Coordinates of C-alpha atoms and ligand atoms in Angstrom, one line a residue:
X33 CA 97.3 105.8 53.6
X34 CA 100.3 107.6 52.7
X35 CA 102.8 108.4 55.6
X36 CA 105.4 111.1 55.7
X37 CA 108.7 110.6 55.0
X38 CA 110.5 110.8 58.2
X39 CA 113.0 112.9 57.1
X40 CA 114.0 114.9 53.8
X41 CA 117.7 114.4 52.5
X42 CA 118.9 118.2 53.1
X43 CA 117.3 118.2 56.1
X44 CA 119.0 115.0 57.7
X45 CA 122.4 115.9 55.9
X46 CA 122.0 119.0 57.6
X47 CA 120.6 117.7 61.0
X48 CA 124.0 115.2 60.9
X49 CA 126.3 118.4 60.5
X50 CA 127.6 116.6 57.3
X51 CA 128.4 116.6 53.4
X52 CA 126.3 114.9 51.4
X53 CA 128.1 112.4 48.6
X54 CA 125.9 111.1 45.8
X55 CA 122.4 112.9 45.9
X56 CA 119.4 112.8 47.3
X57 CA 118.0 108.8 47.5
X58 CA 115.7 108.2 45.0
X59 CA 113.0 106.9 47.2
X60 CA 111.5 108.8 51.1
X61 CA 113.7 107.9 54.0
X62 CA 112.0 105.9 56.0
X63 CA 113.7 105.5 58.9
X64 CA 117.1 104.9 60.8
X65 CA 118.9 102.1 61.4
X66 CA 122.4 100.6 63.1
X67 CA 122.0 96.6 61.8
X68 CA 122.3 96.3 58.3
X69 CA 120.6 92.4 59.1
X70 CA 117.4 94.3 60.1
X71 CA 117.6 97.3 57.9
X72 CA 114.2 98.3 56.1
X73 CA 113.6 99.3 52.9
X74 CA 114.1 103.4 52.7
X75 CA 116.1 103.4 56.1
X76 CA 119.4 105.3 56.5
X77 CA 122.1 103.5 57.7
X78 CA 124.0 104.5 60.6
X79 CA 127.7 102.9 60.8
X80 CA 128.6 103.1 64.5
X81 CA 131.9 101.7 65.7
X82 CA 130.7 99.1 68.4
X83 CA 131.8 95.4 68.6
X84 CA 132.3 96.0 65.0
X85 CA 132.7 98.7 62.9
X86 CA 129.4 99.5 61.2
X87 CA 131.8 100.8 57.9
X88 CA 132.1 97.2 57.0
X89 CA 128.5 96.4 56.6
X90 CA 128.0 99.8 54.4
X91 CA 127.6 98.0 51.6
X92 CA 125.9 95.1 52.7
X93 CA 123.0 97.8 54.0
X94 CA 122.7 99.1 50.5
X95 CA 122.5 95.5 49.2
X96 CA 119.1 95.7 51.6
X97 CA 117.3 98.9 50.4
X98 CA 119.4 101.3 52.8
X99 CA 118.2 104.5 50.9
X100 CA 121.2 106.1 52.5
X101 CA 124.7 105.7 54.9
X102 CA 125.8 107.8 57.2
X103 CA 129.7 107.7 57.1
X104 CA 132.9 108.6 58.5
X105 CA 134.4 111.1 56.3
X106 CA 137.4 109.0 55.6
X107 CA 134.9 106.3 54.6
X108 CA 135.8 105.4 50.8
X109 CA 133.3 104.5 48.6
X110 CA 132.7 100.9 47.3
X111 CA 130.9 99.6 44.6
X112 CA 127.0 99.6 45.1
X113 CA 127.4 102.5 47.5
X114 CA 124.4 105.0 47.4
X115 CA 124.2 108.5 48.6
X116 CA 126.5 109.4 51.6
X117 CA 126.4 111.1 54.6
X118 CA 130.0 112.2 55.3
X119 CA 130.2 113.4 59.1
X120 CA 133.7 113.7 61.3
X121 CA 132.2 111.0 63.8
X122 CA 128.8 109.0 63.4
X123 CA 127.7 109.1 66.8
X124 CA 128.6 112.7 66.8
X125 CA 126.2 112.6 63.4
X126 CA 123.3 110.8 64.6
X127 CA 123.4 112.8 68.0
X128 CA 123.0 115.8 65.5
X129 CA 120.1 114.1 64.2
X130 CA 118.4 113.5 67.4
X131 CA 118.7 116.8 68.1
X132 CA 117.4 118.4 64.8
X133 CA 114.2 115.5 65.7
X134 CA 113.6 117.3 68.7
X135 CA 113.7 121.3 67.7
X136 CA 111.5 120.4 64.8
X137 CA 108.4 119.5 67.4
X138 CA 105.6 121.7 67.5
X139 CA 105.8 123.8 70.6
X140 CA 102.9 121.9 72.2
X141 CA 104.1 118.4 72.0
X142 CA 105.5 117.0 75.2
X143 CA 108.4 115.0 75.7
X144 CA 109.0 112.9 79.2
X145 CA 112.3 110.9 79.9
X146 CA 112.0 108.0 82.1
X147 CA 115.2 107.3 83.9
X148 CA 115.9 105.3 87.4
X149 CA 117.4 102.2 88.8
X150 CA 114.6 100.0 88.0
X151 CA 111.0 100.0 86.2
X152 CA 112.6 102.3 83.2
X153 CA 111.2 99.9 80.1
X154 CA 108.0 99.3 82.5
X155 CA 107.3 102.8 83.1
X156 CA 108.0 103.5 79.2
X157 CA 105.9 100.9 77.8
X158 CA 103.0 102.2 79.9
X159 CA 103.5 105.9 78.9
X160 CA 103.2 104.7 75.8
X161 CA 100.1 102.7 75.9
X162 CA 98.7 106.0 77.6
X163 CA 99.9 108.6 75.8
X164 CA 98.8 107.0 72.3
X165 CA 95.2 107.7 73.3
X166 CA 95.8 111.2 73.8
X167 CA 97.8 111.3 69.8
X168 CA 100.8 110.5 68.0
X169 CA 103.4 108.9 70.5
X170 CA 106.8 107.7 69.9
X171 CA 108.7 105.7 72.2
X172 CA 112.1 103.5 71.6
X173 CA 112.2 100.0 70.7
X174 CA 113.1 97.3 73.5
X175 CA 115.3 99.1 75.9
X176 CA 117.4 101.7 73.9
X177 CA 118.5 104.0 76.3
X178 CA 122.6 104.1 76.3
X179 CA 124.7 106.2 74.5
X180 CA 123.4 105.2 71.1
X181 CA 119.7 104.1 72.1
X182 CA 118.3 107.9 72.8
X183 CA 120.3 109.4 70.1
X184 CA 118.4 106.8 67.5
X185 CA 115.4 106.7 69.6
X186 CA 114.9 110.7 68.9
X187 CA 115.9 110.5 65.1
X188 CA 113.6 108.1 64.1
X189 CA 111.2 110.2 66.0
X190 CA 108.4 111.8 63.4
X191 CA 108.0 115.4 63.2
X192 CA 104.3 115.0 63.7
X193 CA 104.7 113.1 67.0
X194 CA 102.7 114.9 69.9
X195 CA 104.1 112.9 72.7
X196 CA 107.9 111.6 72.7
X197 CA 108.7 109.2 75.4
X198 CA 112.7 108.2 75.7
X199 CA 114.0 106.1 78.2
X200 CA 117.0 107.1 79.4
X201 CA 119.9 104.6 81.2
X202 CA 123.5 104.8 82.7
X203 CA 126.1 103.1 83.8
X204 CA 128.2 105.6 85.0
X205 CA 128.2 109.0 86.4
X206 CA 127.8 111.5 83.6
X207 CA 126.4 109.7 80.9
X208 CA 122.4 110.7 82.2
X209 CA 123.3 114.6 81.5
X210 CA 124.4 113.9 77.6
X211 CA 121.6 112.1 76.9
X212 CA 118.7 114.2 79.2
X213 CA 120.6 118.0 77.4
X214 CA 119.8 115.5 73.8
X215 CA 116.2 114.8 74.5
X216 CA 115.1 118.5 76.6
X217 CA 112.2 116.6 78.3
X218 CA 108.9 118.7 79.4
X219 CA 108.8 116.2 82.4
X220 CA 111.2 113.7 83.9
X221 CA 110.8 111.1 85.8
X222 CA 113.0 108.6 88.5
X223 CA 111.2 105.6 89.3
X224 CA 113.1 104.8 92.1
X225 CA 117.1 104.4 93.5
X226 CA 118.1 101.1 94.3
X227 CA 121.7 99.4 94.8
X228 CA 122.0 98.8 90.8
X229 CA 125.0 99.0 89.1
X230 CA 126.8 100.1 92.5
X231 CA 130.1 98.3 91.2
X232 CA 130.6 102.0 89.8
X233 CA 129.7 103.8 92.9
X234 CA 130.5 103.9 96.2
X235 CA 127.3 104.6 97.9
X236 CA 123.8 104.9 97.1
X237 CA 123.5 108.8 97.3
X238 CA 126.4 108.7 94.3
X239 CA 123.6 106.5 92.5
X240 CA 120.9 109.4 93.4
X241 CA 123.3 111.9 92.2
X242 CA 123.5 110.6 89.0
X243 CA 120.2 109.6 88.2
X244 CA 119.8 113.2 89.1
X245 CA 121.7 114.4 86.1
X246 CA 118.2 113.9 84.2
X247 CA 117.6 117.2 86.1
X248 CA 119.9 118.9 83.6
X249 CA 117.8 118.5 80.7
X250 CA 114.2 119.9 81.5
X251 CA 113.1 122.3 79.6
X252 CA 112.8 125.4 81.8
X253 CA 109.6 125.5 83.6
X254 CA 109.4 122.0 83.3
X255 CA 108.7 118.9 86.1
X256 CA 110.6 116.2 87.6
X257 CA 108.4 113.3 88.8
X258 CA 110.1 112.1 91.7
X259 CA 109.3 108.8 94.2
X260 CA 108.3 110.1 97.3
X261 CA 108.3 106.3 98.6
X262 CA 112.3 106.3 98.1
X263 CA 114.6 107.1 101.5
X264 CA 116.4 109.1 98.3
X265 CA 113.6 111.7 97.7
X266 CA 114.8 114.6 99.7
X267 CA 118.1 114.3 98.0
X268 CA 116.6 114.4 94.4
X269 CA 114.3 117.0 95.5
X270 CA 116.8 119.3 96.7
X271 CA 118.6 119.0 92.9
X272 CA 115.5 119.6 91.6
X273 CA 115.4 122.8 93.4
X274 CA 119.0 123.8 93.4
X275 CA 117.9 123.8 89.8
X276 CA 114.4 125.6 89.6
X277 CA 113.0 122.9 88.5
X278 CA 109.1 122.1 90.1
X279 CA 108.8 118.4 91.5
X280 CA 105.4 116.2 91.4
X281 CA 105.7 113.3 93.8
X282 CA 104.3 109.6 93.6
X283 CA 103.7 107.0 96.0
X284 CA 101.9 106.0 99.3
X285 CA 103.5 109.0 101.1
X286 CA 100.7 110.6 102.7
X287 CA 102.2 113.6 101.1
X288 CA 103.1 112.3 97.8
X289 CA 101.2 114.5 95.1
X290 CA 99.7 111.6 93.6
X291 CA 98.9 109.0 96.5
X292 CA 97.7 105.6 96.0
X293 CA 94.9 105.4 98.7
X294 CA 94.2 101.9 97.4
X295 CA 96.0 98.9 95.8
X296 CA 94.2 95.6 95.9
X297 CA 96.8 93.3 94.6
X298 CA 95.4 90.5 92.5
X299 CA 96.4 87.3 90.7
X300 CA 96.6 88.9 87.5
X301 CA 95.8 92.7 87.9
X302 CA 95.4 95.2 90.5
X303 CA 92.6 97.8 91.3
X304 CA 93.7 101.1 92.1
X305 CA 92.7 104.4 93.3
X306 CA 95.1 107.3 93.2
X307 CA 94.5 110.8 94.4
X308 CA 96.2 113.4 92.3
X309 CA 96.3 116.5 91.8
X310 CA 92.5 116.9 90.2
X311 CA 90.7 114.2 91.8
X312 CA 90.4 110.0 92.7
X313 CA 91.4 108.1 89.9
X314 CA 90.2 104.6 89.3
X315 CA 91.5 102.2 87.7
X316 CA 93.0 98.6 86.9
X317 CA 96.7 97.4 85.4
X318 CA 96.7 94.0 84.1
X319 CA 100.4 93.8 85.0
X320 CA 100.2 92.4 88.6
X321 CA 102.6 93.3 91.3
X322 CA 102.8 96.4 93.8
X323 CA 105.8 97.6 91.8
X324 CA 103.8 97.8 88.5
X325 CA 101.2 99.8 90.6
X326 CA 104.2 102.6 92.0
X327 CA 104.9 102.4 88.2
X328 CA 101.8 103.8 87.3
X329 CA 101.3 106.1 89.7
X330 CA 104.4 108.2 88.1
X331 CA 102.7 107.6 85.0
X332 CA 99.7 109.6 86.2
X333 CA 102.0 111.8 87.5
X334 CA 103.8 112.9 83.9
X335 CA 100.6 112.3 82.3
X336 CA 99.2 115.8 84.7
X337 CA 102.7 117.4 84.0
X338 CA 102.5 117.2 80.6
X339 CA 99.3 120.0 81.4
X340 CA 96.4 117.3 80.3
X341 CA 93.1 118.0 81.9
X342 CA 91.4 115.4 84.6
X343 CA 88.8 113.9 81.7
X344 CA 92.0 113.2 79.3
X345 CA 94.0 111.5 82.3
X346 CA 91.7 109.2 83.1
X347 CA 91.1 108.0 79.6
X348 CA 94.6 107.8 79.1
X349 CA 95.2 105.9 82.3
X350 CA 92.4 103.3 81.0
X351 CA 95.1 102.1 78.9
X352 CA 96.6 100.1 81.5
X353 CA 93.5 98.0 82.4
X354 CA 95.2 95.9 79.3
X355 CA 98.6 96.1 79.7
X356 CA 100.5 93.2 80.4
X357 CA 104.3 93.3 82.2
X358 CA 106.5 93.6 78.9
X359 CA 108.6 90.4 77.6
X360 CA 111.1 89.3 80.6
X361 CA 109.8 91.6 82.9
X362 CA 107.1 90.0 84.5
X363 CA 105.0 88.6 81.6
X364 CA 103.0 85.6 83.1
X365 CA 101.9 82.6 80.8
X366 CA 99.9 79.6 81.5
X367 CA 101.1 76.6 79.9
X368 CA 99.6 73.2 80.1
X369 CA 101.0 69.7 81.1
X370 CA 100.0 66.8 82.6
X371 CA 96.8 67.2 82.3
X372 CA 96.9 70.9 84.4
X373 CA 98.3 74.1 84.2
X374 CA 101.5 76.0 85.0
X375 CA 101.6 79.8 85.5
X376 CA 105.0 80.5 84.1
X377 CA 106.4 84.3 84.6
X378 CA 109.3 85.0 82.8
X379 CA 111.2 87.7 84.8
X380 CA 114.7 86.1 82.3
X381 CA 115.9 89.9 81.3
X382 CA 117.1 91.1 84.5
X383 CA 117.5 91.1 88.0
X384 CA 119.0 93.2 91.0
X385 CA 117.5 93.4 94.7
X386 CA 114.8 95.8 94.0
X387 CA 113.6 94.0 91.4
X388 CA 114.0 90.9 92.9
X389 CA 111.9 91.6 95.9
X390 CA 109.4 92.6 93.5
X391 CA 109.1 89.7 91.8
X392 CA 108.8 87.1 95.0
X393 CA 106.2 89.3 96.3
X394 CA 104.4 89.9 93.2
X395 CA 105.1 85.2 93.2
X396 CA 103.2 85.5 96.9
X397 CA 99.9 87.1 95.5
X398 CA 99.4 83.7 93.5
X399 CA 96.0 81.9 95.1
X400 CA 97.7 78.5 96.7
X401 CA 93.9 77.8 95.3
X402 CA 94.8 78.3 91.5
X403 CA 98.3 77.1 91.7
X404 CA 99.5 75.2 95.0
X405 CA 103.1 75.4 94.9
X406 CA 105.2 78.4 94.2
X407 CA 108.8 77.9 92.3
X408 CA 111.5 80.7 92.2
X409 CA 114.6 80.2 89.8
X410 CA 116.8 82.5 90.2
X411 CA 120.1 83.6 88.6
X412 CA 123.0 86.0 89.7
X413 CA 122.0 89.5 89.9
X414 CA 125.6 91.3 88.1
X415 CA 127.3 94.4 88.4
X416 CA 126.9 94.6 92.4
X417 CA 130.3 95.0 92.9
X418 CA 131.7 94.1 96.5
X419 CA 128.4 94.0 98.3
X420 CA 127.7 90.9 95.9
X421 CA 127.5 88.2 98.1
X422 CA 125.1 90.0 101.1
X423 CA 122.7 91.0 98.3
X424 CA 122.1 87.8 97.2
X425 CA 122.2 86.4 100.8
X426 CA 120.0 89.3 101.8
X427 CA 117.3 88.2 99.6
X428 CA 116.6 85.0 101.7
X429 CA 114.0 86.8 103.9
X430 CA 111.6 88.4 100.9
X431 CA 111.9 84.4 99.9
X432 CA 110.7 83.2 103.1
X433 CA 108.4 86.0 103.1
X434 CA 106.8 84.9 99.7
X435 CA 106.2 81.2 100.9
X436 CA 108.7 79.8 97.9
X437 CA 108.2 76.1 98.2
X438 CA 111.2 75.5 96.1
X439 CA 114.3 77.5 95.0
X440 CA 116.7 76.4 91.8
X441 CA 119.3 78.6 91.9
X442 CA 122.3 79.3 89.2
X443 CA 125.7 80.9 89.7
X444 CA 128.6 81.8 92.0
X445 CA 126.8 84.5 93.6
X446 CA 123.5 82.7 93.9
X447 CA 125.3 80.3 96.1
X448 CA 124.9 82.2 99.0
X449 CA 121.6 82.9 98.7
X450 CA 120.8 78.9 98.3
X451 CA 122.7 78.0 101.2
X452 CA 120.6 80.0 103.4
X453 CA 117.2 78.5 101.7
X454 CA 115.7 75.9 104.2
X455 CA 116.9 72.7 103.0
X456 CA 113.4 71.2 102.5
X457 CA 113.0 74.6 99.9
X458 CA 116.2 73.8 98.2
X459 CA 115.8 71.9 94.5
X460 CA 119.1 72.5 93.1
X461 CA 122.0 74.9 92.9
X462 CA 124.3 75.1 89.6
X463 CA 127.1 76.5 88.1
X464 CA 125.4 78.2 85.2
X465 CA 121.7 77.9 84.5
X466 CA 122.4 75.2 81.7
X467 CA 123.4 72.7 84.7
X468 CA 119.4 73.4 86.2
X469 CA 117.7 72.7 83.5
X470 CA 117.5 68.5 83.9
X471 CA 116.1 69.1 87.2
X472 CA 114.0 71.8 86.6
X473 CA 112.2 70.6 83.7
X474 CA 111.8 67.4 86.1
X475 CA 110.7 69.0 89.2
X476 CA 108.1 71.3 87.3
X477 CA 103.9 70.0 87.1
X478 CA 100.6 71.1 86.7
X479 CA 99.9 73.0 89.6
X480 CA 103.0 74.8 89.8
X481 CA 103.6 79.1 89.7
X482 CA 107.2 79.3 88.3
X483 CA 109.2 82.5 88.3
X484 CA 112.2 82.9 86.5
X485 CA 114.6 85.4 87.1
X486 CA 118.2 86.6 86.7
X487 CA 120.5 89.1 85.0
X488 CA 120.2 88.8 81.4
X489 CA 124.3 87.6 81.4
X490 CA 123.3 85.0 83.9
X491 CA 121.1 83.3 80.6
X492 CA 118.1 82.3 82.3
X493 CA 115.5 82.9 79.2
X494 CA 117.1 79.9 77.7
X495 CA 115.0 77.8 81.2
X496 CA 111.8 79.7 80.2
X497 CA 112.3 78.5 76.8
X498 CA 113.0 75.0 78.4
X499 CA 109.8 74.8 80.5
X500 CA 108.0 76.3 77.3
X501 CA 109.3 73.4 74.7
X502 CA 108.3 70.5 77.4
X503 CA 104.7 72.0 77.6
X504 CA 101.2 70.6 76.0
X505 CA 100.5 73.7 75.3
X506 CA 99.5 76.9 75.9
X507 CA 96.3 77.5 77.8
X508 CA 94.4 80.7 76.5
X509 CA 92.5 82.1 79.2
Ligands
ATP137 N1 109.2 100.2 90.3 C1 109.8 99.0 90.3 N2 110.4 98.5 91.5 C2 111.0 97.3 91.5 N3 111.0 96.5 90.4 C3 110.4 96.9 89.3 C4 109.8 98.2 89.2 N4 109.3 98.3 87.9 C5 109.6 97.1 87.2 N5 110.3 96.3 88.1 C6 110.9 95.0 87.7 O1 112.3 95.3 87.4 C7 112.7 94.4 86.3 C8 113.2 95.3 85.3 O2 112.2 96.1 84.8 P1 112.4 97.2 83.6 O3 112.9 96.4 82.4 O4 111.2 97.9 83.4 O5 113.6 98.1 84.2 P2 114.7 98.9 83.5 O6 114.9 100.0 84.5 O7 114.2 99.4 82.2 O8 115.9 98.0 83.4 P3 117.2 98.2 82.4 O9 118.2 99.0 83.3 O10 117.7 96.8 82.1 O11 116.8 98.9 81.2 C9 111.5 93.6 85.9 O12 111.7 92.4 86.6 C10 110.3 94.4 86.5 O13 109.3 93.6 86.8
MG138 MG1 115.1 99.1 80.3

């Protein structure tokens, strides 16, 4: 089978609001890409100023297969250059892109943006495991959704694609309008608000404010899917309107448009039934945790928005009765030793006290049965500003709460949630997460659930990978 080319060459020089230098590549492009190390055959390469400037690797991309660059006008030409895209800025460029990828969708494709404090990649990765059995979907890689991440999510995105799906991130007030006005979703949704990132703001409604920026975006007459759970709902709502935008609420809210009536939290899945807008949905999600389940429920949500048809959600939503938490987010492994078996969860890529919370009590649904003893090892949750330290000290209740048996902790802030761990809980405290792994890997046997969870700065996936290497094996169940 033959695909398309994503892009032709006038088009994308035109799409970039640049001058082409060179001619058209001999081969299709095939895609986009900022890393000349990971650069396909056929891709164009974008040369972003970020840690480094992307001008120096030019060549180096071309060396690879880059069918094309995309340049700063002032960029000069070296030896083994191909054909150039010449544009004032790059970002600027590729932003042009992104939006030339968008306007050339056929009127009935649907786009959804996923944005809020936590759940973003989650909710994403489950669109798209929906959405792909309804046709075409295209969703971004890992978690591109700064500055750069949409803009490239949305120009690699194929003019055939029926469904787009862009996940959209911020650190700072402002950034969520660029990026929602970029992508013009038919449906947007807020997972949630939660004290993340609050080192740039000084309260939680500033948070909701700006996670309400994704408002600014819908296409008219489209939806904002909104958690009707969240003490922040009748805040968001009221943008929504102030806007004339419709909202579609989530949640256990007895008025939440689609309610979950029932969650039976398992092990290793949960059974659900949801009342929306055209009837009970049934249904299971391999990824265990209430969370996961609130998750889904704004999937369903979009999935109506979007205008599909009761028969088409529910196949869509049977998707998820296979879908496993993504890498670092709450995927669970069962790795053998000593003769047993240890349910490892890696929660490694990152951590505030939403997430947190949702992690110890997803730990807590573990059968004392399959696995006896229950492990937390937690890192510092970053980028929570003054209120830091009660946080972390905050989240000794929701550990109590889960029955931990045993807490490793790593990091200055983490101290202060260790020191308030019963002391018959406590295993070990460290500096950084390198000064637990002796212990850990020590303190750790068959018949243990381990959960390991921190900010990805605080370098916990290095202990997964530690409990990992000084397995047996791993068990296939
Ligand atoms: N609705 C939710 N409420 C609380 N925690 C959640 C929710 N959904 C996912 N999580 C947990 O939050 C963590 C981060 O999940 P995820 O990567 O989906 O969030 P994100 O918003 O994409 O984060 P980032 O800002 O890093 O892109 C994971 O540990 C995940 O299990
Ligand atoms: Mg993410």
């Amino acid at each position: 089978m033959t695909t398309a080319p994503l892009w032709g060459w006038d088009e994308i020089v035109a799409g970039a609001g640049g001058t082409a230098d060179g001619g058209a590549p001999q081969g299709a492009i095939a895609g986009l890409s900022l890393d000349s190390r990971g650069i396909a055959a056929g891709e164009v390469f974008v040369a972003l100023k970020d840690q480094r400037d992307g001008h120096e690797f030019v060549t180096v991309a071309f060396e690879r297969g880059a069918s094309a660059a995309l340049v700063r006008q002032d960029y000069a030409r070296r030896a083994g250059d191909g054909p150039l895209i010449r544009v004032g800025e790059t970002l600027e460029g590729l932003c042009g892109i992104a939006r030339a990828a968008r306007a050339r969708l056929r009127d009935d494709a649907g786009v959804v943006a996923v944005t809020g404090s936590v759940g973003k990649t989650s909710t994403k990765e489950m669109l798209r495991a929906c959405l792909m059995r309804l046709g075409p979907t295209h969703a971004p890689e890992k978690s591109f959704n700064n500055h750069w991440g949409v803009p490239l999510t949305l120009a690699r995105m194929p003019a055939s694609t029926c469904f787009g799906v862009l996940e959209i991130g911020m650190n700072h007030a402002g950034e969520i309008t660029l990026l929602s006005k970029l992508s013009r979703p038919h449906v947007a949704i807020i997972t949630t608000v939660e004290p993340v990132h609050i080192e740039h703001f000084s309260s939680i409604e500033g948070i909701a404010d700006a996670k309400a920026e994704i408002i600014a975006g819908i296409e008219p007459g489209g939806v904002v899917v909104l958690n009707r759970d969240n003490p922040l709902f009748e805040r968001l709502a009221a943008a929504a309107r102030a806007a004339g935008i419709d909202v579609v609420s989530f949640g256990e809210h007895a008025q939440a448009n689609v309610r979950l009536v029932k969650c039976d939290l398992k092990t290793d899945h949960t059974d659900i039934e949801a009342e929306c807008g055209n009837g009970r949905i049934v249904y299971s999600i391999a990824a265990p945790g209430r969370h996961m389940a609130q998750n889904s429920a704004a999937v369903i949500a979009a999935i109506e928005a979007l205008g599909q048809d009761f028969e088409s959600t529910i196949h869509a939503i049977g998707a998820l009765a296979t879908f496993g938490a993504p890498t670092g987010r709450g995927a669970r492994e069962k790795i053998s030793r000593g003769g047993g078996t240890i349910l490892l969860v890696d929660e490694s890529y990152n951590a505030n006290p939403a997430s947190m919370r949702a992690a110890l009590a997803a730990l807590a649904l573990v059968p004392r049965m399959e696995y006896a003893r229950r492990i937390a090892v937690l890192g510092d949750m970053l980028e929570l500003g003054e209120a830091s330290r009660d946080l972390h000290a905050g989240l000794s209740e929701a550990i109590a709460n889960a029955g931990i048996d045993l807490v490793f902790a790593a990091g200055p802030h983490m101290k202060s949630l260790y020191d308030r761990v019963d002391p018959l809980r406590r295993g070990l405290w460290a500096e950084t997460s390198a000064g637990l792994k002796d212990a850990l890997s020590g303190a750790v046997m068959a018949g243990d659930a381990v959960m390991v969870k921190g900010s990805f700065g605080s370098r916990m996936g290095p202990l997964v990978e530690a409990l990992r290497a000084g397995a047996s094996g791993v068990v296939h169940s």
